[in-house]
XYZ file of C-alpha atoms in Angstrom:
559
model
C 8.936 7.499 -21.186
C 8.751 9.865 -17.906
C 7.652 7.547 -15.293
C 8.900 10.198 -12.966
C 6.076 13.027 -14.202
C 4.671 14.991 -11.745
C 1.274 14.948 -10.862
C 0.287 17.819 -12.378
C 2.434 16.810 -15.480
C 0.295 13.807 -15.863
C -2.741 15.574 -15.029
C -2.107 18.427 -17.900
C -1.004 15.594 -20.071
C -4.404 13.560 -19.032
C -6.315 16.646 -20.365
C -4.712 16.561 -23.794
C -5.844 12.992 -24.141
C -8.933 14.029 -23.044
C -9.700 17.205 -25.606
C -8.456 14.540 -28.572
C -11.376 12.319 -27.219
C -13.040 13.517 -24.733
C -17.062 11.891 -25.023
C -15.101 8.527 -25.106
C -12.740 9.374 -22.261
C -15.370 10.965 -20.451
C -13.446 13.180 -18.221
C -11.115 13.278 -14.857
C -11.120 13.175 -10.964
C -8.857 15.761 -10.094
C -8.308 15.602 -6.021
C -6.643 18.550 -4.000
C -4.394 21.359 -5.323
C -7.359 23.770 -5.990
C -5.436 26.662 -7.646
C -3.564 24.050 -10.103
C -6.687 21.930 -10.624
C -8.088 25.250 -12.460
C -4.733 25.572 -14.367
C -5.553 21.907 -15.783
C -9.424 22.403 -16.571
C -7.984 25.928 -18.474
C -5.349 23.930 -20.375
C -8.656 21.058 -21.117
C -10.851 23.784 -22.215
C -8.056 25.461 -24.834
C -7.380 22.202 -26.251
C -11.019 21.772 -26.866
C -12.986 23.869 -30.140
C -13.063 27.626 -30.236
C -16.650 28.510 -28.185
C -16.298 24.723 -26.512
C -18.910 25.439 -23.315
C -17.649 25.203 -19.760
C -20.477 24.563 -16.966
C -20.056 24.450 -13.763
C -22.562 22.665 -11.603
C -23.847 22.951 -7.604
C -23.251 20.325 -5.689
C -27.229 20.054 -4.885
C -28.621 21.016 -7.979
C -31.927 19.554 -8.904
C -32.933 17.545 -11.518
C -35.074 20.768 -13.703
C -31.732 22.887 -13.100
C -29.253 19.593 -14.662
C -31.707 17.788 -17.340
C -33.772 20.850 -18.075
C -37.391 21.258 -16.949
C -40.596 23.410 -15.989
C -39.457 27.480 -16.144
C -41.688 28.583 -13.488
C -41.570 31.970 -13.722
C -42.282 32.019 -16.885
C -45.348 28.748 -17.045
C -46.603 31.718 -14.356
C -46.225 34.349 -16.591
C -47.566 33.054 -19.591
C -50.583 31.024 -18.398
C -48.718 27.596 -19.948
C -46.121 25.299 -19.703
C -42.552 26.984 -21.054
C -39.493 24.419 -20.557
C -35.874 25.549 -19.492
C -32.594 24.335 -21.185
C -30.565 22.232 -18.109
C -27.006 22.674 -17.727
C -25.740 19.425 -19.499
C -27.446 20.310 -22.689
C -25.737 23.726 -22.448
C -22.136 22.118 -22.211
C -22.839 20.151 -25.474
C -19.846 20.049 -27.302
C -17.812 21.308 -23.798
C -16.788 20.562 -20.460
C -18.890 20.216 -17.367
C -17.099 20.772 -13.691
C -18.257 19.500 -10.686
C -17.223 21.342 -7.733
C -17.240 19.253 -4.250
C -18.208 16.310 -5.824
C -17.777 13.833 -3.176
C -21.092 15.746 -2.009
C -23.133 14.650 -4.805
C -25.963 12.730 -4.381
C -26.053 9.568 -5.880
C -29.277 9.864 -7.477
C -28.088 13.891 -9.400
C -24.871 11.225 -10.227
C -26.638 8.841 -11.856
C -28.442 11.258 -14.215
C -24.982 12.880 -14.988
C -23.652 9.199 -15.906
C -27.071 8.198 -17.725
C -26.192 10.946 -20.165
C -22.640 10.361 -19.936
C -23.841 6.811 -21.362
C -26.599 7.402 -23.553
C -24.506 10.659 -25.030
C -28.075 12.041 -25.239
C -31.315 14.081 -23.535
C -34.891 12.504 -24.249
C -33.259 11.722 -27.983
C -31.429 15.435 -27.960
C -27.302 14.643 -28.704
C -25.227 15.655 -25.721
C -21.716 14.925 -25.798
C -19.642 16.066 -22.683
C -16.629 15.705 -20.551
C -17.103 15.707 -17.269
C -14.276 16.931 -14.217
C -15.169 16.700 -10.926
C -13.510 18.008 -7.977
C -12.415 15.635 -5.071
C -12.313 17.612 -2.243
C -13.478 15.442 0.410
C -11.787 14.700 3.609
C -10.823 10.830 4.592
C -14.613 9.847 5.524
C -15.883 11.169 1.545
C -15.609 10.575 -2.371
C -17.603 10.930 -4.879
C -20.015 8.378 -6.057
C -18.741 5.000 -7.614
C -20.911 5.199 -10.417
C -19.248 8.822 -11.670
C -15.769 7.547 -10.869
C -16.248 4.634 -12.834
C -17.229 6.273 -15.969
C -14.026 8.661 -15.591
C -10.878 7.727 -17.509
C -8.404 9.599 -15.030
C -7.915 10.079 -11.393
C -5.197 12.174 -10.292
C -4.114 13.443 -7.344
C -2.470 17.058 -6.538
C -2.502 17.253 -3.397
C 1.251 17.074 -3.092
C 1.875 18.591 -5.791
C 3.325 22.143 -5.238
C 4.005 23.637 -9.152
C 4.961 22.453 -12.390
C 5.396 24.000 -15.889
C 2.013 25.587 -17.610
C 3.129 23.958 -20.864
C 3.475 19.569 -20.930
C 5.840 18.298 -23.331
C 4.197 14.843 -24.446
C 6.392 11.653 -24.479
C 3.746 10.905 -27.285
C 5.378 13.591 -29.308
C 8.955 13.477 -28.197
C 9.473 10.733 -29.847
C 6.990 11.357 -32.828
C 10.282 11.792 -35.335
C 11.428 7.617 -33.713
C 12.070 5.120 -36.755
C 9.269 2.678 -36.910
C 8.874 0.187 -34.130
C 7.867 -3.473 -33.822
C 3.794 -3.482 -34.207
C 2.030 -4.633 -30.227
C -1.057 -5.642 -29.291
C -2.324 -3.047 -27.272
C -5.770 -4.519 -26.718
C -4.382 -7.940 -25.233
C -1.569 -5.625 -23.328
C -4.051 -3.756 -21.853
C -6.864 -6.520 -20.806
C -3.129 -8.543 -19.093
C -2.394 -5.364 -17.212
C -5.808 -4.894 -15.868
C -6.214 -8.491 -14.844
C -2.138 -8.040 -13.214
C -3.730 -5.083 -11.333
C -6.756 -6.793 -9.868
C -9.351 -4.647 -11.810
C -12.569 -5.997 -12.551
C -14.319 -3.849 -15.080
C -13.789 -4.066 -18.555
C -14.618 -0.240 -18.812
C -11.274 0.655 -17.296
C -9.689 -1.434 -19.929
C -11.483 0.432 -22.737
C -10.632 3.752 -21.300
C -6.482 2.867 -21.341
C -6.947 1.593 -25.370
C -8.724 5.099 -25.426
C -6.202 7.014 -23.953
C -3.397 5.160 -25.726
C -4.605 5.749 -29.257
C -5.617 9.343 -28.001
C -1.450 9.837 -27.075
C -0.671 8.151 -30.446
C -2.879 10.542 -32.342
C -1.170 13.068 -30.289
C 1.577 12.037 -31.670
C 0.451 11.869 -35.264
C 0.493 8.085 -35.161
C -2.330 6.029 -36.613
C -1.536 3.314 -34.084
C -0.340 3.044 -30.679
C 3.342 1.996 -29.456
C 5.185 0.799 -26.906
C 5.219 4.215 -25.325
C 1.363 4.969 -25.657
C 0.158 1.754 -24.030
C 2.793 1.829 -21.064
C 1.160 5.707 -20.859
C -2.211 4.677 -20.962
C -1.173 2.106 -18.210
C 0.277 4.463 -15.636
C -2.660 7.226 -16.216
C -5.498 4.974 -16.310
C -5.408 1.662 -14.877
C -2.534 2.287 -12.143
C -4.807 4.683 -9.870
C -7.510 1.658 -9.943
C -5.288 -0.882 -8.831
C -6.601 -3.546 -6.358
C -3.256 -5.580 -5.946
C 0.310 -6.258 -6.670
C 1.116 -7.356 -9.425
C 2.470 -11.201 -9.179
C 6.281 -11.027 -9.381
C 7.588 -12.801 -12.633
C 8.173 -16.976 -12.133
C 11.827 -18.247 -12.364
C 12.362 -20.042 -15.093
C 15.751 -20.499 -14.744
C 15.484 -25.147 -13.557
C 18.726 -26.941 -13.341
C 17.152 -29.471 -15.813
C 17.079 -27.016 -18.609
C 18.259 -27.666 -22.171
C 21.139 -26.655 -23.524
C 21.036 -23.368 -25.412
C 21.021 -24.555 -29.499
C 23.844 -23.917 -31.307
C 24.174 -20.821 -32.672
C 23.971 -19.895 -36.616
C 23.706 -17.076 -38.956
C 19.834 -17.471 -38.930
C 19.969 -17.533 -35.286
C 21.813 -13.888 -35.162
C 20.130 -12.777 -37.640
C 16.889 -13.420 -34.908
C 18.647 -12.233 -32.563
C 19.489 -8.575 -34.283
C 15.864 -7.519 -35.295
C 13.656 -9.210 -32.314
C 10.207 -8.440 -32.327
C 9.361 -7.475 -28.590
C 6.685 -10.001 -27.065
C 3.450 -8.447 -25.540
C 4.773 -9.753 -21.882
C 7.549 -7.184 -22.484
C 5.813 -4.313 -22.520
C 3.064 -5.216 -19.817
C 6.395 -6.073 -17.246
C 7.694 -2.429 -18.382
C 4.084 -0.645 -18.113
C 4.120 -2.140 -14.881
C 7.231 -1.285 -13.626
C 6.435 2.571 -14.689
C 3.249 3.391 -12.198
C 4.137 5.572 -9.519
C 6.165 4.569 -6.327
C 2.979 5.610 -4.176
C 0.494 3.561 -5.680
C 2.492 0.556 -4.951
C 3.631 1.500 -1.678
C -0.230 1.783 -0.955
C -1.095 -1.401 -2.207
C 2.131 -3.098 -0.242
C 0.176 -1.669 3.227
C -3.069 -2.827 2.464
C -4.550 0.601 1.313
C -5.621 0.879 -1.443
C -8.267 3.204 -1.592
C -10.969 1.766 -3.247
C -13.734 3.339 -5.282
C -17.276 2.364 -3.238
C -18.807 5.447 -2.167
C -19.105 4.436 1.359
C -17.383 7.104 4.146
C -14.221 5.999 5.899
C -16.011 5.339 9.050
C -19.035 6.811 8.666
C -22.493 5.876 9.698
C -25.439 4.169 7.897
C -27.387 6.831 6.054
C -31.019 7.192 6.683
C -33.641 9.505 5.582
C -35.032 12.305 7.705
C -37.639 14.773 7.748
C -36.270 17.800 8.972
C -32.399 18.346 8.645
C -29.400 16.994 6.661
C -28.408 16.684 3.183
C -31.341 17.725 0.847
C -32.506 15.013 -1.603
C -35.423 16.067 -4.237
C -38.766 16.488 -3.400
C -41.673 14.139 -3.625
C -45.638 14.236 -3.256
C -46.974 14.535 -0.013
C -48.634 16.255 2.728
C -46.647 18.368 4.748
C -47.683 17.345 8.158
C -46.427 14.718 11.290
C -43.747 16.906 10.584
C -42.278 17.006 7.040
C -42.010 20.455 5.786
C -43.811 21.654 2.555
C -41.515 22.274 -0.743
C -42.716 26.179 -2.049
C -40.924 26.077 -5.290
C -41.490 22.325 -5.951
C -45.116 22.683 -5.194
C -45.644 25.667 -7.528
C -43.976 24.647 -10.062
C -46.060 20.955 -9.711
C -49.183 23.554 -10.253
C -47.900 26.056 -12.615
C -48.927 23.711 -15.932
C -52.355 23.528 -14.332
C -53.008 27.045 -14.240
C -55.068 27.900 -17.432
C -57.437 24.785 -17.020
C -57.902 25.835 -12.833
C -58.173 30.240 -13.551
C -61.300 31.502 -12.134
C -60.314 35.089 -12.140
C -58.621 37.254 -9.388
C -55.033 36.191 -10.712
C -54.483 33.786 -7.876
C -52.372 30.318 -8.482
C -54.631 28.041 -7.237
C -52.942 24.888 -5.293
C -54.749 21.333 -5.216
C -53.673 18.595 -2.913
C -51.886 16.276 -5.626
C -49.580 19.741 -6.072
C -48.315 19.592 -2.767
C -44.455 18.522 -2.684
C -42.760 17.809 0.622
C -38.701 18.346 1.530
C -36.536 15.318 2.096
C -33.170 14.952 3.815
C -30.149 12.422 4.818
C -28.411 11.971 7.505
C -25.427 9.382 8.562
C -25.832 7.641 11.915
C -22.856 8.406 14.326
C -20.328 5.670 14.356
C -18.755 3.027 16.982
C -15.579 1.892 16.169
C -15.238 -1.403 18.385
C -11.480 -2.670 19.119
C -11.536 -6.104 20.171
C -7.699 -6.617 20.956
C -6.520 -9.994 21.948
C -3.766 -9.682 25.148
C -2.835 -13.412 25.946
C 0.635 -14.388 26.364
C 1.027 -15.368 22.610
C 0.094 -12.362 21.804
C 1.995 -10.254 24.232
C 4.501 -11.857 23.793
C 4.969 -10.870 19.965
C 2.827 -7.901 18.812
C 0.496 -6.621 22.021
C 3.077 -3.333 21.769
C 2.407 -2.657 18.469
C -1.141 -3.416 18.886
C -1.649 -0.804 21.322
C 0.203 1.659 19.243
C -2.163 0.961 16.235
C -5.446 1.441 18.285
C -4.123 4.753 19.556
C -3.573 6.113 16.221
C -6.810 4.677 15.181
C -8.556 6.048 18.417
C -7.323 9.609 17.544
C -8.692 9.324 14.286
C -12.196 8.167 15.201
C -12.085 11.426 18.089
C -11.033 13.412 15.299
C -14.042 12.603 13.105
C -16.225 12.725 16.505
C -17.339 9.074 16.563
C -17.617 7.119 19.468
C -14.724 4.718 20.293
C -14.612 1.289 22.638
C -12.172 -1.262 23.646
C -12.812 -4.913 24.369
C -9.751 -6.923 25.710
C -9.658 -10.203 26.191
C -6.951 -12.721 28.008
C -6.662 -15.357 30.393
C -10.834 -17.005 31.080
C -12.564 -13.879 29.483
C -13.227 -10.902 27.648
C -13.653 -7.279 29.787
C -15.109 -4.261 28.117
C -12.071 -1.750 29.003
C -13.647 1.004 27.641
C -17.111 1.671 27.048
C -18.510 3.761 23.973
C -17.102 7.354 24.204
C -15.445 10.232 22.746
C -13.101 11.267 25.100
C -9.740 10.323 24.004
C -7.620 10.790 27.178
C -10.075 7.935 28.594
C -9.771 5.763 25.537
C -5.181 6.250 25.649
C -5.541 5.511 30.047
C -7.501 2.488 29.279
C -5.090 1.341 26.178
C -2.518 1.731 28.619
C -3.302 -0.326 31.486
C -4.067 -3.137 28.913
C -1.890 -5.906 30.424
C -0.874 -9.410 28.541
C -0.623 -12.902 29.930
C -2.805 -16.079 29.972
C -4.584 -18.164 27.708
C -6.637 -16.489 24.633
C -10.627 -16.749 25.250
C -11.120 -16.062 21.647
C -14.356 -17.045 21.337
C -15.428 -15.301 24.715
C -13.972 -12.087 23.509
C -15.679 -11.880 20.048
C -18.828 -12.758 21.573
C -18.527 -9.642 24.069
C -17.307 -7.360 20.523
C -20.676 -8.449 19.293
C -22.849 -7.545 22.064
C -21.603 -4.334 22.477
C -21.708 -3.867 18.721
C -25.728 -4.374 19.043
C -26.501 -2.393 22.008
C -25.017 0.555 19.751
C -26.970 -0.445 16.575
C -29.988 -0.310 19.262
C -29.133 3.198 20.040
C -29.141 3.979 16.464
C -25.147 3.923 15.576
C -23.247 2.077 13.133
C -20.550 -0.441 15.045
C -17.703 -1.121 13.007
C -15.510 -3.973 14.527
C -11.668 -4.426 14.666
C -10.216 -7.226 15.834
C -6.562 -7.530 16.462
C -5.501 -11.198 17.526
C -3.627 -14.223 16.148
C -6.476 -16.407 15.612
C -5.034 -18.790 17.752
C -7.762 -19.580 20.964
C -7.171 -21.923 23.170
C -10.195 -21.423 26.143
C -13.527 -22.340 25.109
C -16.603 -20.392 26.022
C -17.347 -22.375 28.588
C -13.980 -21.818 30.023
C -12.125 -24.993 29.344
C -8.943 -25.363 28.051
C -9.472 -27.670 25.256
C -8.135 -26.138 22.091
C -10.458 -28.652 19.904
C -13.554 -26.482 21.546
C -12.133 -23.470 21.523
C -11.341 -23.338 17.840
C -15.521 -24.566 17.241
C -16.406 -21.647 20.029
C -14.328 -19.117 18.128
C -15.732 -20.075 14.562
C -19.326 -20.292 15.683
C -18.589 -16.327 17.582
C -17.317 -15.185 14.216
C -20.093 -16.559 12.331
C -22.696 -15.010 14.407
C -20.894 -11.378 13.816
C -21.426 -12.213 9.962
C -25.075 -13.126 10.600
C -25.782 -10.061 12.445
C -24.427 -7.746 9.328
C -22.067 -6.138 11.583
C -18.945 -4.534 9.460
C -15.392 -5.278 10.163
C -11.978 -6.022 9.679
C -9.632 -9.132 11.179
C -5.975 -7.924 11.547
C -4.192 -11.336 12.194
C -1.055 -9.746 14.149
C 1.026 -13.430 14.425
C 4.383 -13.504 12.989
C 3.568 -15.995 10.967
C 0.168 -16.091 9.915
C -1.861 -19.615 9.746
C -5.108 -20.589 7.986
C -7.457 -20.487 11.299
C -7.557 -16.471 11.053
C -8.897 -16.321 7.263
C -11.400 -18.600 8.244
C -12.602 -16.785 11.123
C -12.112 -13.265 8.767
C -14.810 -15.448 6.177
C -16.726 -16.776 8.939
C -17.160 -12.769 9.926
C -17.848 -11.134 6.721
C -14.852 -9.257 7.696
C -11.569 -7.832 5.454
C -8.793 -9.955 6.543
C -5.398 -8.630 6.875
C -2.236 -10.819 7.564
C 0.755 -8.075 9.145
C 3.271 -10.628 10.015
C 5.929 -7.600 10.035
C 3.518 -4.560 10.030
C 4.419 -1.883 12.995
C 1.888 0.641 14.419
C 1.073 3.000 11.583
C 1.292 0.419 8.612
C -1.811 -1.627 11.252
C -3.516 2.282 11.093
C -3.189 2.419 7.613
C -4.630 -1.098 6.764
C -7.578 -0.740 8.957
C -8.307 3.048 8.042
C -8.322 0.954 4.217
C -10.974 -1.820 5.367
C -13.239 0.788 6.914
C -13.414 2.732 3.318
C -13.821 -0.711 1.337
């Protein structure tokens, strides 16, 4: 088993599964390493049949251009209706490759995964793999529904050069005696339940990869080897959690061991390994990095909503194009050409009245559509009483820093709420500027009693005066969860906690996103309640420094 493969290894491996099956594996993610990502679709598209297709689709291609449609030129031409062949039915039998997919629109996504699904085109068979290309920044990915229906995800972005040619574990160890028959399927479903994955697809795409590596192999049936494979390509890149670490069994009370006998060694020399063996070794085999982002609260997870990014809303007159619809250009909207004629084009021989002129009606007319994403807030709302001074304020302030340069790197606006002592104080007002944003992080002071309630209640209203200006506020709150000062100013912790609960409740009723970082050493149940009273991620750090706060927060913003 090579649990230490490079990613390119696995990826070149990933597309020899996928050529042994590829409409059931339905394809890869390949992110990063753009000269090596062409080496894999290359090694894919040999592996397939001689005169396999290979398409390559636009990031805003239209639905005529993917699923086939109206030939214009042509329905001009000819005085009637002549249909085109899309792209997917012309990489039947092949690969299709999605350059800059995190750009896709959801809706050209979903007719890429309807026929993914349905393996067909109004009844026609088409049978395809599918690789898109991740090449979006932090804030982008490509949409859920096409990841989902994906068997692999692997990332090259690190990875600087490997060999053209993949020896297979499968087949290293194809001339192995026999070995102790497993259960892959009940292996597989306890390894995706261990990793915190929910959909019974991924499950069905590891079985599929692991008889694919057998078959590889020239096995009829997957081993040890294939499942633990299927496990590290498959379901370790959509890992939610850790897995639980094994109980100790060993009690004090136990039972003697029985005494041993000739039918007891005889057990003992030809053991059949237990399914729990293999899961704890597939386990133990996915890469370092995945667990190490899982450990800090990162894992990246698969909802195709940007990393800070704003609401997205529909607009007229710039933005990302989305298909045309019926309408009057007019108020503004601007008038489709090629959409409109080819809405007329069918129309032609019924409407000719001599002079060769297409003639246009009013239900012809198609108008252009757009999206946008509204700029972002990113509201800090950083607790600076004595408790917390006292134990994490430091490495609170270094977290927001790192956090503020990222939000002035992506040019959204940035503000800091502190609050200590009797009440909150807006520090820093929406802005971009970041040498504003690091003076007022630095003249932060600690001390006093902790106004919770008074400073989520000031992270709130600032939250809606930006939704009222047409932003998206995303909220951060770094505190203990401990308050102790009620709204009203009093010192009665009874109050305070009520005050604090009924704050956080009315961020959850007023939709606002956001994550809770409780930053006490040891964290206590008041701060998941308030996270639940929110709507917000919560995140205990009892040990976390600066960038491992960055790196859970940058996490909750992309969940």
């Amino acid at each position: 088993m090579s649990a230490a493969a490079s990613p390119l290894d696995d990826a070149m491996l990933a597309a020899r599964l996928c050529a042994i099956d590829p409409v059931g594996l339905g394809g890869m993610i390949l992110r990063g390493g753009a000269e090596l990502r062409d080496r894999v679709v290359a090694r894919l598209h040999a592996d397939l049949p001689e005169g396999a297709p290979l398409r390559r689709i636009p990031a805003h291609v239209d639905d005529d251009a993917l699923l086939g449609g109206l030939d214009l030129g042509a329905t001009l031409a000819l005085g009637r209706p002549v249909r085109q062949r899309g792209v997917l039915a012309a990489a039947d039998g092949g690969i299709v490759v999605l350059p800059m997919a995190e750009r896709i629109a959801e809706a050209t996504a979903a007719r890429i995964t309807a026929v993914l699904d349905a393996r067909a085109i109004d009844a026609v068979a088409v049978r395809i793999a599918v690789v898109a290309f991740d090449d979006g920044v932090e804030d982008e990915a490509p949409p859920q529904a096409l990841v989902e229906r994906l068997a692999f995800r692997i990332d090259l972005s690190e990875c600087r050069g490997a060999t053209d040619t993949v020896p297979s574990d499968a087949e290293a160890k194809a001339a192995d005696g026999d070995a102790p028959a497993i259960d892959p399927c009940a292996i597989l479903s306890g390894a995706a339940a261990a990793l915190g994955i929910d959909s019974a697809r991924a499950a069905l795409f590891a079985l599929r990869a692991a008889r694919a590596a057998a078959a590889l192999a020239g096995r009829s049936e997957p081993d040890e080897d294939d499942v633990i494979l299927a496990i590290r390509l498959v379901l370790g890149p959509r890992a939610t959690r850790l897995p639980a670490p094994p109980q100790d069994d060993s009690a004090t009370d136990a039972p003697p061991p029985p005494p041993e006998s000739e039918s007891s060694e005889e057990e003992r020399g030809a053991p059949e390994p237990p399914d729990d063996v293999v899961l704890a070794a597939a386990l133990a085999a996915l890469p370092r990095d995945v667990l190490e982002r899982l450990a800090a609260g990162a894992a990246r997870r698969g909802v195709n909503r940007a990393r800070g990014a704003g609401e997205r809303r529909k607009s007229p007159l710039r933005g990302r194009p989305l298909g045309a619809r019926a309408g009057i250009p007019r108020g503004g909207l601007r008038l489709s050409l090629i959409d409109t004629l080819r809405a007329a084009a069918p129309w032609q021989k019924l409407r000719e009245r001599g002079g060769g002129a297409i003639r246009i009606r009013r239900d012809d007319l198609r108008i252009r559509r757009f999206e946008t994403r509204a700029e972002t807030v990113t509201i800090f709302a950083v607790d600076a009483s004595g408790s917390a001074a006292a134990a994490r304020l430091a490495e609170a302030k270094g977290a927001v820093e790192l956090l503020l340069a990222q939000a002035y790197v992506k040019r959204a606006q940035v503000a800091l709420v502190a609050f200590r002592g009797g009440g909150a104080e807006v520090l820093l007002p929406p802005t971009r500027s970041l040498t504003r944003a690091r003076r007022a992080l630095a003249d932060l002071p600690g001390g006093g009693g902790t106004p919770l309630a008074t400073g989520l209640d000031a992270a709130r209203t600032l939250a809606e005066a930006a939704r009222a200006r047409g932003r998206t506020p995303f909220l951060v709150v770094l505190t203990d969860g401990r308050g102790n000062i009620a709204a009203d100013g009093s010192a009665v912790r009874e109050r305070a906690e009520r005050d604090a609960e009924q704050a956080a409740r009315a961020i959850g009723q007023a939709g606002i996103g956001a994550v809770f970082l409780d930053t006490a050493a040891r964290p206590r149940p008041e701060g998941a309640r308030l996270a639940l009273a929110m709507g917000a991620r919560y995140l205990p750090l009892p040990r976390a420094d600066a960038a491992a706060m960055h790196r859970a927060v940058s996490a909750a913003q992309a969940a």
